[in-house]
PDB file of C-alpha atoms in Angstrom:
ATOM      1  CA  UNK A   1       7.861  47.560  20.708  1.00  0.00           C
ATOM      2  CA  UNK A   2       6.949  45.049  23.335  1.00  0.00           C
ATOM      3  CA  UNK A   3       7.567  41.501  22.301  1.00  0.00           C
ATOM      4  CA  UNK A   4       5.265  38.636  23.246  1.00  0.00           C
ATOM      5  CA  UNK A   5       7.114  35.938  25.227  1.00  0.00           C
ATOM      6  CA  UNK A   6       7.508  32.735  23.262  1.00  0.00           C
ATOM      7  CA  UNK A   7       6.106  30.716  26.173  1.00  0.00           C
ATOM      8  CA  UNK A   8       2.704  32.301  25.523  1.00  0.00           C
ATOM      9  CA  UNK A   9       2.701  30.796  22.063  1.00  0.00           C
ATOM     10  CA  UNK A  10       3.695  27.439  23.553  1.00  0.00           C
ATOM     11  CA  UNK A  11       0.852  27.618  26.059  1.00  0.00           C
ATOM     12  CA  UNK A  12      -1.601  28.496  23.303  1.00  0.00           C
ATOM     13  CA  UNK A  13      -0.353  25.547  21.242  1.00  0.00           C
ATOM     14  CA  UNK A  14      -0.768  23.214  24.231  1.00  0.00           C
ATOM     15  CA  UNK A  15      -4.334  24.475  24.718  1.00  0.00           C
ATOM     16  CA  UNK A  16      -5.171  23.939  21.039  1.00  0.00           C
ATOM     17  CA  UNK A  17      -3.687  20.446  21.227  1.00  0.00           C
ATOM     18  CA  UNK A  18      -5.763  19.647  24.310  1.00  0.00           C
ATOM     19  CA  UNK A  19      -8.952  20.849  22.600  1.00  0.00           C
ATOM     20  CA  UNK A  20      -8.103  18.693  19.582  1.00  0.00           C
ATOM     21  CA  UNK A  21      -7.525  15.705  21.862  1.00  0.00           C
ATOM     22  CA  UNK A  22     -10.939  16.119  23.454  1.00  0.00           C
ATOM     23  CA  UNK A  23     -12.519  16.271  20.003  1.00  0.00           C
ATOM     24  CA  UNK A  24     -10.702  13.215  18.687  1.00  0.00           C
ATOM     25  CA  UNK A  25     -11.711  11.194  21.737  1.00  0.00           C
ATOM     26  CA  UNK A  26     -15.355  12.240  22.043  1.00  0.00           C
ATOM     27  CA  UNK A  27     -16.690  12.835  18.533  1.00  0.00           C
ATOM     28  CA  UNK A  28     -18.275   9.902  16.730  1.00  0.00           C
ATOM     29  CA  UNK A  29     -18.518  11.337  13.247  1.00  0.00           C
ATOM     30  CA  UNK A  30     -15.418  10.210  11.358  1.00  0.00           C
ATOM     31  CA  UNK A  31     -14.993  13.546   9.587  1.00  0.00           C
ATOM     32  CA  UNK A  32     -15.135  15.426  12.878  1.00  0.00           C
ATOM     33  CA  UNK A  33     -12.442  13.163  14.321  1.00  0.00           C
ATOM     34  CA  UNK A  34     -10.336  13.991  11.296  1.00  0.00           C
ATOM     35  CA  UNK A  35     -10.865  17.700  11.839  1.00  0.00           C
ATOM     36  CA  UNK A  36      -9.743  17.310  15.465  1.00  0.00           C
ATOM     37  CA  UNK A  37      -6.601  15.528  14.308  1.00  0.00           C
ATOM     38  CA  UNK A  38      -5.853  18.400  11.909  1.00  0.00           C
ATOM     39  CA  UNK A  39      -6.268  20.741  14.882  1.00  0.00           C
ATOM     40  CA  UNK A  40      -3.695  18.727  16.854  1.00  0.00           C
ATOM     41  CA  UNK A  41      -1.243  18.756  13.941  1.00  0.00           C
ATOM     42  CA  UNK A  42      -1.699  22.494  13.703  1.00  0.00           C
ATOM     43  CA  UNK A  43      -0.914  22.925  17.404  1.00  0.00           C
ATOM     44  CA  UNK A  44       2.265  20.873  16.985  1.00  0.00           C
ATOM     45  CA  UNK A  45       3.245  23.106  14.065  1.00  0.00           C
ATOM     46  CA  UNK A  46       2.737  26.197  16.209  1.00  0.00           C
ATOM     47  CA  UNK A  47       5.057  24.710  18.842  1.00  0.00           C
ATOM     48  CA  UNK A  48       7.710  24.018  16.215  1.00  0.00           C
ATOM     49  CA  UNK A  49       7.571  27.555  14.833  1.00  0.00           C
ATOM     50  CA  UNK A  50       7.641  29.031  18.343  1.00  0.00           C
ATOM     51  CA  UNK A  51      10.768  27.067  19.219  1.00  0.00           C
ATOM     52  CA  UNK A  52      12.336  27.992  15.878  1.00  0.00           C
ATOM     53  CA  UNK A  53      11.857  31.618  16.929  1.00  0.00           C
ATOM     54  CA  UNK A  54      13.182  31.006  20.430  1.00  0.00           C
ATOM     55  CA  UNK A  55      16.304  29.167  19.309  1.00  0.00           C
ATOM     56  CA  UNK A  56      16.763  31.256  16.165  1.00  0.00           C
ATOM     57  CA  UNK A  57      17.004  28.099  14.074  1.00  0.00           C
ATOM     58  CA  UNK A  58      15.170  27.603  10.792  1.00  0.00           C
ATOM     59  CA  UNK A  59      14.982  23.814  11.032  1.00  0.00           C
ATOM     60  CA  UNK A  60      11.706  24.100  12.934  1.00  0.00           C
ATOM     61  CA  UNK A  61      10.076  25.888  10.000  1.00  0.00           C
ATOM     62  CA  UNK A  62      11.316  23.207   7.610  1.00  0.00           C
ATOM     63  CA  UNK A  63       9.830  20.472   9.775  1.00  0.00           C
ATOM     64  CA  UNK A  64       6.526  22.345   9.635  1.00  0.00           C
ATOM     65  CA  UNK A  65       6.757  22.210   5.852  1.00  0.00           C
ATOM     66  CA  UNK A  66       7.133  18.424   5.951  1.00  0.00           C
ATOM     67  CA  UNK A  67       4.367  18.045   8.512  1.00  0.00           C
ATOM     68  CA  UNK A  68       2.008  19.951   6.216  1.00  0.00           C
ATOM     69  CA  UNK A  69       2.838  17.677   3.276  1.00  0.00           C
ATOM     70  CA  UNK A  70       2.244  14.561   5.373  1.00  0.00           C
ATOM     71  CA  UNK A  71      -1.006  16.043   6.709  1.00  0.00           C
ATOM     72  CA  UNK A  72      -2.201  16.619   3.147  1.00  0.00           C
ATOM     73  CA  UNK A  73      -1.409  13.021   2.194  1.00  0.00           C
ATOM     74  CA  UNK A  74      -3.097  11.758   5.344  1.00  0.00           C
ATOM     75  CA  UNK A  75      -6.241  13.796   4.688  1.00  0.00           C
ATOM     76  CA  UNK A  76      -6.492  12.559   1.088  1.00  0.00           C
ATOM     77  CA  UNK A  77      -6.105   8.880   1.977  1.00  0.00           C
ATOM     78  CA  UNK A  78      -8.279   9.128   5.075  1.00  0.00           C
ATOM     79  CA  UNK A  79     -11.150  10.811   3.272  1.00  0.00           C
ATOM     80  CA  UNK A  80     -10.917   8.240   0.456  1.00  0.00           C
ATOM     81  CA  UNK A  81     -11.199   5.498   3.078  1.00  0.00           C
ATOM     82  CA  UNK A  82     -14.254   7.195   4.556  1.00  0.00           C
ATOM     83  CA  UNK A  83     -15.851   7.314   1.095  1.00  0.00           C
ATOM     84  CA  UNK A  84     -15.154   3.583   0.685  1.00  0.00           C
ATOM     85  CA  UNK A  85     -16.605   2.817   4.136  1.00  0.00           C
ATOM     86  CA  UNK A  86     -19.653   4.955   3.405  1.00  0.00           C
ATOM     87  CA  UNK A  87     -20.349   3.004   0.197  1.00  0.00           C
ATOM     88  CA  UNK A  88     -20.343  -0.244   2.158  1.00  0.00           C
ATOM     89  CA  UNK A  89     -22.058   0.704   5.389  1.00  0.00           C
ATOM     90  CA  UNK A  90     -23.993   3.917   4.674  1.00  0.00           C
ATOM     91  CA  UNK A  91     -22.558   5.641   7.733  1.00  0.00           C
ATOM     92  CA  UNK A  92     -19.283   7.005   8.990  1.00  0.00           C
ATOM     93  CA  UNK A  93     -20.299   6.845  12.624  1.00  0.00           C
ATOM     94  CA  UNK A  94     -17.195   5.276  14.130  1.00  0.00           C
ATOM     95  CA  UNK A  95     -19.239   3.479  16.790  1.00  0.00           C
ATOM     96  CA  UNK A  96     -20.831   1.425  14.025  1.00  0.00           C
ATOM     97  CA  UNK A  97     -17.553   0.511  12.376  1.00  0.00           C
ATOM     98  CA  UNK A  98     -16.977  -2.509  14.557  1.00  0.00           C
ATOM     99  CA  UNK A  99     -16.280  -5.138  11.913  1.00  0.00           C
ATOM    100  CA  UNK A 100     -12.730  -5.753  13.163  1.00  0.00           C
ATOM    101  CA  UNK A 101     -13.344  -5.094  16.828  1.00  0.00           C
ATOM    102  CA  UNK A 102     -12.945  -8.619  18.218  1.00  0.00           C
TER     103      UNK A 102
ATOM    104  CA  UNK B   1       0.772  46.472  19.329  1.00  0.00           C
ATOM    105  CA  UNK B   2       2.236  43.025  18.928  1.00  0.00           C
ATOM    106  CA  UNK B   3       0.667  41.976  22.225  1.00  0.00           C
ATOM    107  CA  UNK B   4      -2.749  43.184  21.090  1.00  0.00           C
ATOM    108  CA  UNK B   5      -2.530  41.264  17.799  1.00  0.00           C
ATOM    109  CA  UNK B   6      -1.346  38.162  19.620  1.00  0.00           C
ATOM    110  CA  UNK B   7      -4.158  38.334  22.165  1.00  0.00           C
ATOM    111  CA  UNK B   8      -6.777  38.919  19.477  1.00  0.00           C
ATOM    112  CA  UNK B   9      -5.770  36.033  17.245  1.00  0.00           C
ATOM    113  CA  UNK B  10      -4.951  33.663  20.099  1.00  0.00           C
ATOM    114  CA  UNK B  11      -8.461  34.187  21.464  1.00  0.00           C
ATOM    115  CA  UNK B  12      -9.910  33.741  17.972  1.00  0.00           C
ATOM    116  CA  UNK B  13      -7.962  30.500  17.509  1.00  0.00           C
ATOM    117  CA  UNK B  14      -9.089  29.124  20.872  1.00  0.00           C
ATOM    118  CA  UNK B  15     -12.761  30.007  20.386  1.00  0.00           C
ATOM    119  CA  UNK B  16     -12.913  28.628  16.847  1.00  0.00           C
ATOM    120  CA  UNK B  17     -11.070  25.470  17.978  1.00  0.00           C
ATOM    121  CA  UNK B  18     -13.743  24.934  20.623  1.00  0.00           C
ATOM    122  CA  UNK B  19     -16.401  25.422  17.944  1.00  0.00           C
ATOM    123  CA  UNK B  20     -14.624  22.839  15.739  1.00  0.00           C
ATOM    124  CA  UNK B  21     -14.809  20.294  18.516  1.00  0.00           C
ATOM    125  CA  UNK B  22     -18.278  21.009  19.868  1.00  0.00           C
ATOM    126  CA  UNK B  23     -20.425  21.896  16.849  1.00  0.00           C
ATOM    127  CA  UNK B  24     -22.692  19.067  15.779  1.00  0.00           C
ATOM    128  CA  UNK B  25     -22.738  19.870  12.084  1.00  0.00           C
ATOM    129  CA  UNK B  26     -19.496  18.866  10.316  1.00  0.00           C
ATOM    130  CA  UNK B  27     -19.838  21.723   7.807  1.00  0.00           C
ATOM    131  CA  UNK B  28     -19.746  24.340  10.544  1.00  0.00           C
ATOM    132  CA  UNK B  29     -16.887  22.470  12.232  1.00  0.00           C
ATOM    133  CA  UNK B  30     -14.887  22.683   9.009  1.00  0.00           C
ATOM    134  CA  UNK B  31     -15.600  26.381   8.549  1.00  0.00           C
ATOM    135  CA  UNK B  32     -14.511  27.012  12.149  1.00  0.00           C
ATOM    136  CA  UNK B  33     -11.324  25.081  11.375  1.00  0.00           C
ATOM    137  CA  UNK B  34     -10.621  27.573   8.569  1.00  0.00           C
ATOM    138  CA  UNK B  35     -10.799  30.351  11.152  1.00  0.00           C
ATOM    139  CA  UNK B  36      -8.416  28.494  13.478  1.00  0.00           C
ATOM    140  CA  UNK B  37      -5.938  27.889  10.663  1.00  0.00           C
ATOM    141  CA  UNK B  38      -6.109  31.516   9.587  1.00  0.00           C
ATOM    142  CA  UNK B  39      -5.480  32.771  13.143  1.00  0.00           C
ATOM    143  CA  UNK B  40      -2.542  30.406  13.443  1.00  0.00           C
ATOM    144  CA  UNK B  41      -1.166  31.719  10.153  1.00  0.00           C
ATOM    145  CA  UNK B  42      -1.228  35.239  11.613  1.00  0.00           C
ATOM    146  CA  UNK B  43       0.653  33.947  14.667  1.00  0.00           C
ATOM    147  CA  UNK B  44       3.253  32.362  12.361  1.00  0.00           C
ATOM    148  CA  UNK B  45       3.817  35.743  10.733  1.00  0.00           C
ATOM    149  CA  UNK B  46       4.162  37.291  14.204  1.00  0.00           C
ATOM    150  CA  UNK B  47       6.770  34.660  15.016  1.00  0.00           C
ATOM    151  CA  UNK B  48       8.822  35.671  12.006  1.00  0.00           C
ATOM    152  CA  UNK B  49       7.835  32.799   9.727  1.00  0.00           C
ATOM    153  CA  UNK B  50       5.881  34.426   6.879  1.00  0.00           C
ATOM    154  CA  UNK B  51       6.657  31.512   4.549  1.00  0.00           C
ATOM    155  CA  UNK B  52       5.005  29.035   6.900  1.00  0.00           C
ATOM    156  CA  UNK B  53       2.081  31.414   7.315  1.00  0.00           C
ATOM    157  CA  UNK B  54       1.544  31.665   3.568  1.00  0.00           C
ATOM    158  CA  UNK B  55       1.875  27.902   3.221  1.00  0.00           C
ATOM    159  CA  UNK B  56      -0.665  27.428   5.983  1.00  0.00           C
ATOM    160  CA  UNK B  57      -3.269  29.498   4.155  1.00  0.00           C
ATOM    161  CA  UNK B  58      -2.512  28.012   0.732  1.00  0.00           C
ATOM    162  CA  UNK B  59      -2.211  24.341   1.646  1.00  0.00           C
ATOM    163  CA  UNK B  60      -4.363  23.982   4.738  1.00  0.00           C
ATOM    164  CA  UNK B  61      -7.127  26.524   4.355  1.00  0.00           C
ATOM    165  CA  UNK B  62      -7.026  26.388   0.574  1.00  0.00           C
ATOM    166  CA  UNK B  63      -6.638  22.725  -0.279  1.00  0.00           C
ATOM    167  CA  UNK B  64      -7.185  20.410   2.680  1.00  0.00           C
ATOM    168  CA  UNK B  65     -10.264  22.158   4.039  1.00  0.00           C
ATOM    169  CA  UNK B  66     -11.817  22.263   0.562  1.00  0.00           C
ATOM    170  CA  UNK B  67     -11.208  18.515   0.343  1.00  0.00           C
ATOM    171  CA  UNK B  68     -12.989  18.059   3.669  1.00  0.00           C
ATOM    172  CA  UNK B  69     -15.957  20.162   2.570  1.00  0.00           C
ATOM    173  CA  UNK B  70     -16.123  18.281  -0.712  1.00  0.00           C
ATOM    174  CA  UNK B  71     -16.294  14.918   1.034  1.00  0.00           C
ATOM    175  CA  UNK B  72     -18.823  16.140   3.598  1.00  0.00           C
ATOM    176  CA  UNK B  73     -21.126  17.336   0.840  1.00  0.00           C
ATOM    177  CA  UNK B  74     -20.498  14.250  -1.314  1.00  0.00           C
ATOM    178  CA  UNK B  75     -21.472  11.929   1.523  1.00  0.00           C
ATOM    179  CA  UNK B  76     -24.313  14.223   2.604  1.00  0.00           C
ATOM    180  CA  UNK B  77     -23.485  13.737   6.267  1.00  0.00           C
ATOM    181  CA  UNK B  78     -26.212  14.818   8.627  1.00  0.00           C
ATOM    182  CA  UNK B  79     -25.745  16.000  12.139  1.00  0.00           C
ATOM    183  CA  UNK B  80     -24.655  13.298  14.526  1.00  0.00           C
ATOM    184  CA  UNK B  81     -27.590  11.205  15.565  1.00  0.00           C
ATOM    185  CA  UNK B  82     -28.139  11.250  19.301  1.00  0.00           C
ATOM    186  CA  UNK B  83     -25.140  13.548  19.326  1.00  0.00           C
ATOM    187  CA  UNK B  84     -23.142  13.389  22.526  1.00  0.00           C
ATOM    188  CA  UNK B  85     -25.436  10.670  23.798  1.00  0.00           C
ATOM    189  CA  UNK B  86     -24.632  10.691  27.457  1.00  0.00           C
ATOM    190  CA  UNK B  87     -22.235  13.427  28.360  1.00  0.00           C
ATOM    191  CA  UNK B  88     -20.765  10.392  29.964  1.00  0.00           C
ATOM    192  CA  UNK B  89     -17.657   8.583  30.962  1.00  0.00           C
ATOM    193  CA  UNK B  90     -15.974   8.949  27.563  1.00  0.00           C
ATOM    194  CA  UNK B  91     -16.320  12.729  27.505  1.00  0.00           C
ATOM    195  CA  UNK B  92     -15.185  13.213  31.081  1.00  0.00           C
ATOM    196  CA  UNK B  93     -12.221  10.927  30.594  1.00  0.00           C
ATOM    197  CA  UNK B  94     -11.205  12.849  27.485  1.00  0.00           C
ATOM    198  CA  UNK B  95     -11.510  16.183  29.300  1.00  0.00           C
ATOM    199  CA  UNK B  96      -9.535  14.827  32.254  1.00  0.00           C
ATOM    200  CA  UNK B  97      -6.775  13.552  29.962  1.00  0.00           C
ATOM    201  CA  UNK B  98      -6.598  16.830  28.064  1.00  0.00           C
ATOM    202  CA  UNK B  99      -6.519  18.803  31.325  1.00  0.00           C
ATOM    203  CA  UNK B 100      -3.660  16.685  32.661  1.00  0.00           C
ATOM    204  CA  UNK B 101      -1.780  17.142  29.391  1.00  0.00           C
ATOM    205  CA  UNK B 102      -2.373  20.883  29.438  1.00  0.00           C
ATOM    206  CA  UNK B 103      -1.265  21.122  33.073  1.00  0.00           C
ATOM    207  CA  UNK B 104       1.931  19.212  32.443  1.00  0.00           C
ATOM    208  CA  UNK B 105       2.796  21.219  29.350  1.00  0.00           C
ATOM    209  CA  UNK B 106       1.983  24.472  31.100  1.00  0.00           C
ATOM    210  CA  UNK B 107       4.197  23.509  34.018  1.00  0.00           C
ATOM    211  CA  UNK B 108       7.078  22.597  31.719  1.00  0.00           C
ATOM    212  CA  UNK B 109       6.797  25.818  29.703  1.00  0.00           C
ATOM    213  CA  UNK B 110       6.407  27.922  32.810  1.00  0.00           C
ATOM    214  CA  UNK B 111       9.298  26.348  34.727  1.00  0.00           C
ATOM    215  CA  UNK B 112      11.675  26.427  31.787  1.00  0.00           C
ATOM    216  CA  UNK B 113      10.935  30.116  31.409  1.00  0.00           C
ATOM    217  CA  UNK B 114      11.714  31.861  28.191  1.00  0.00           C
ATOM    218  CA  UNK B 115      14.799  33.958  27.767  1.00  0.00           C
ATOM    219  CA  UNK B 116      13.863  36.867  25.574  1.00  0.00           C
ATOM    220  CA  UNK B 117      14.098  35.738  21.975  1.00  0.00           C
ATOM    221  CA  UNK B 118      16.453  37.636  19.738  1.00  0.00           C
ATOM    222  CA  UNK B 119      14.667  40.480  17.957  1.00  0.00           C
ATOM    223  CA  UNK B 120      13.638  39.770  14.385  1.00  0.00           C
ATOM    224  CA  UNK B 121      15.948  41.038  11.703  1.00  0.00           C
ATOM    225  CA  UNK B 122      15.466  41.068   7.931  1.00  0.00           C
ATOM    226  CA  UNK B 123      18.053  38.285   7.734  1.00  0.00           C
ATOM    227  CA  UNK B 124      16.224  35.987  10.150  1.00  0.00           C
ATOM    228  CA  UNK B 125      12.954  36.354   8.213  1.00  0.00           C
ATOM    229  CA  UNK B 126      14.524  36.069   4.760  1.00  0.00           C
ATOM    230  CA  UNK B 127      13.268  33.311   2.507  1.00  0.00           C
ATOM    231  CA  UNK B 128      16.531  32.591   0.717  1.00  0.00           C
ATOM    232  CA  UNK B 129      18.414  30.774   3.526  1.00  0.00           C
ATOM    233  CA  UNK B 130      15.287  28.734   4.208  1.00  0.00           C
ATOM    234  CA  UNK B 131      15.105  27.604   0.586  1.00  0.00           C
ATOM    235  CA  UNK B 132      18.846  26.915   0.495  1.00  0.00           C
ATOM    236  CA  UNK B 133      18.570  24.697   3.547  1.00  0.00           C
ATOM    237  CA  UNK B 134      15.511  22.917   2.148  1.00  0.00           C
ATOM    238  CA  UNK B 135      17.181  22.078  -1.145  1.00  0.00           C
ATOM    239  CA  UNK B 136      20.604  21.121   0.224  1.00  0.00           C
ATOM    240  CA  UNK B 137      20.506  19.682   3.735  1.00  0.00           C
ATOM    241  CA  UNK B 138      16.944  18.402   3.483  1.00  0.00           C
ATOM    242  CA  UNK B 139      16.906  17.444  -0.186  1.00  0.00           C
ATOM    243  CA  UNK B 140      16.336  13.729   0.442  1.00  0.00           C
ATOM    244  CA  UNK B 141      13.374  14.244   2.807  1.00  0.00           C
ATOM    245  CA  UNK B 142      11.977  16.693   0.262  1.00  0.00           C
ATOM    246  CA  UNK B 143      12.107  14.088  -2.500  1.00  0.00           C
ATOM    247  CA  UNK B 144      10.633  11.452  -0.195  1.00  0.00           C
ATOM    248  CA  UNK B 145       7.739  13.763   0.646  1.00  0.00           C
ATOM    249  CA  UNK B 146       7.086  14.174  -3.070  1.00  0.00           C
ATOM    250  CA  UNK B 147       6.980  10.402  -3.460  1.00  0.00           C
ATOM    251  CA  UNK B 148       4.690  10.143  -0.437  1.00  0.00           C
ATOM    252  CA  UNK B 149       2.226  12.574  -2.002  1.00  0.00           C
ATOM    253  CA  UNK B 150       2.269  10.590  -5.249  1.00  0.00           C
ATOM    254  CA  UNK B 151       1.568   7.364  -3.366  1.00  0.00           C
ATOM    255  CA  UNK B 152      -1.196   9.093  -1.396  1.00  0.00           C
ATOM    256  CA  UNK B 153      -2.874  10.326  -4.593  1.00  0.00           C
ATOM    257  CA  UNK B 154      -2.778   6.856  -6.156  1.00  0.00           C
ATOM    258  CA  UNK B 155      -3.927   5.215  -2.931  1.00  0.00           C
ATOM    259  CA  UNK B 156      -6.803   7.656  -2.500  1.00  0.00           C
ATOM    260  CA  UNK B 157      -7.926   7.104  -6.089  1.00  0.00           C
ATOM    261  CA  UNK B 158      -7.874   3.328  -5.672  1.00  0.00           C
ATOM    262  CA  UNK B 159      -9.579   3.375  -2.270  1.00  0.00           C
ATOM    263  CA  UNK B 160     -12.393   5.702  -3.312  1.00  0.00           C
ATOM    264  CA  UNK B 161     -13.292   4.096  -6.625  1.00  0.00           C
ATOM    265  CA  UNK B 162     -16.585   2.328  -7.057  1.00  0.00           C
ATOM    266  CA  UNK B 163     -16.711  -1.198  -5.631  1.00  0.00           C
ATOM    267  CA  UNK B 164     -16.458  -3.882  -8.276  1.00  0.00           C
ATOM    268  CA  UNK B 165     -14.861  -1.598 -10.769  1.00  0.00           C
ATOM    269  CA  UNK B 166     -11.711  -3.417 -11.812  1.00  0.00           C
ATOM    270  CA  UNK B 167      -8.767  -1.255 -12.670  1.00  0.00           C
ATOM    271  CA  UNK B 168      -8.059  -1.448 -16.369  1.00  0.00           C
ATOM    272  CA  UNK B 169     -11.382  -3.061 -17.178  1.00  0.00           C
ATOM    273  CA  UNK B 170     -13.523  -0.021 -16.709  1.00  0.00           C
ATOM    274  CA  UNK B 171     -14.600   0.050 -20.339  1.00  0.00           C
ATOM    275  CA  UNK B 172     -15.566  -3.617 -20.432  1.00  0.00           C
ATOM    276  CA  UNK B 173     -18.849  -3.359 -18.602  1.00  0.00           C
ATOM    277  CA  UNK B 174     -21.713  -4.348 -20.792  1.00  0.00           C
ATOM    278  CA  UNK B 175     -24.178  -1.865 -19.390  1.00  0.00           C
ATOM    279  CA  UNK B 176     -24.726   1.426 -21.068  1.00  0.00           C
ATOM    280  CA  UNK B 177     -23.016   4.260 -19.291  1.00  0.00           C
ATOM    281  CA  UNK B 178     -25.440   6.198 -17.203  1.00  0.00           C
ATOM    282  CA  UNK B 179     -27.178   3.073 -15.948  1.00  0.00           C
ATOM    283  CA  UNK B 180     -26.021   1.619 -12.703  1.00  0.00           C
ATOM    284  CA  UNK B 181     -26.174  -2.144 -12.300  1.00  0.00           C
ATOM    285  CA  UNK B 182     -25.258  -1.894  -8.656  1.00  0.00           C
ATOM    286  CA  UNK B 183     -26.962   0.247  -6.156  1.00  0.00           C
ATOM    287  CA  UNK B 184     -24.531   2.824  -5.016  1.00  0.00           C
ATOM    288  CA  UNK B 185     -25.318   4.630  -1.768  1.00  0.00           C
ATOM    289  CA  UNK B 186     -23.830   7.788  -3.171  1.00  0.00           C
ATOM    290  CA  UNK B 187     -26.521   7.756  -5.869  1.00  0.00           C
ATOM    291  CA  UNK B 188     -29.435   5.974  -4.222  1.00  0.00           C
ATOM    292  CA  UNK B 189     -30.342   5.349  -0.650  1.00  0.00           C
ATOM    293  CA  UNK B 190     -30.869   1.602  -0.863  1.00  0.00           C
ATOM    294  CA  UNK B 191     -28.895  -1.232   0.651  1.00  0.00           C
ATOM    295  CA  UNK B 192     -26.058  -2.587  -1.514  1.00  0.00           C
ATOM    296  CA  UNK B 193     -26.517  -6.016   0.020  1.00  0.00           C
ATOM    297  CA  UNK B 194     -29.838  -6.476  -1.763  1.00  0.00           C
ATOM    298  CA  UNK B 195     -29.034  -5.964  -5.422  1.00  0.00           C
ATOM    299  CA  UNK B 196     -31.483  -8.664  -6.496  1.00  0.00           C
ATOM    300  CA  UNK B 197     -34.428  -6.330  -6.012  1.00  0.00           C
ATOM    301  CA  UNK B 198     -33.053  -3.804  -8.418  1.00  0.00           C
ATOM    302  CA  UNK B 199     -31.869  -6.377 -10.937  1.00  0.00           C
ATOM    303  CA  UNK B 200     -35.110  -7.198 -12.817  1.00  0.00           C
ATOM    304  CA  UNK B 201     -36.071  -3.582 -13.229  1.00  0.00           C
ATOM    305  CA  UNK B 202     -32.637  -2.877 -14.525  1.00  0.00           C
ATOM    306  CA  UNK B 203     -32.607  -5.717 -17.067  1.00  0.00           C
ATOM    307  CA  UNK B 204     -36.047  -4.850 -18.375  1.00  0.00           C
ATOM    308  CA  UNK B 205     -34.915  -1.311 -18.726  1.00  0.00           C
ATOM    309  CA  UNK B 206     -31.981  -2.485 -20.742  1.00  0.00           C
ATOM    310  CA  UNK B 207     -34.104  -4.614 -23.037  1.00  0.00           C
ATOM    311  CA  UNK B 208     -36.403  -1.698 -23.600  1.00  0.00           C
ATOM    312  CA  UNK B 209     -33.519   0.470 -24.586  1.00  0.00           C
TER     313      UNK B 209
END
């Protein structure tokens, strides 16, 4: 049974992270930026699991567990903030959220 | 066999990730994210981490994505107006930065090479040592994460409540429930900064009732 080299997984994770970066930097809809950030977190998780496999060490998988919990907390608070902003300003276009810019 | 599965789901993850980033409608972006997360879960299982794979599907695809969809539909977000206005400097800079990052990472991973990982054994995939490590060595972080989730739930509830609704005084409003003294964009489309227009109609309504 041919085994896939771990570096392929690492390359895939780097590509996913890069795609997420592009999304987080170019999208203007707040929700879409959030989705891109989830994509980046997911790519980091893939890297951790790949290295856990490479080094035969379970700590990587445990860190993924914690990252998922923090991502859940972040999504809950972030979406609540977007609801609050939407009530005030009727939009979640981040280009129009410039109250604290200067 | 393993190579075929890897190639299939890696391609699926990449394509759906591109859809997440490029699709104008946030609903479709979220559904594409489900596909990405699912493909990644399959890759976790291939890497000998079935627990992480199951957690990925349960927590990410099951809970977080549903939360996203719920908020998108609650806020009734339309497609981005003048979406990608100017495929301009911002986009090109982002692509350039991502390409540089990808190049650097690729170089590092390629140069470092990968000595063949030890073949998977039933012991290395077993759940029991993982749980033992989580509840002994990492017990304190585990408890802290629980506290963090509690704080996040409370914070989200406070942040998303209706403006002007004091905590603990919710029952003290004098209006009948079902009537809204303030204009709330989630219910109506009007501007909250002009409540005076809605006020007379509201008070007459109340006197009538």
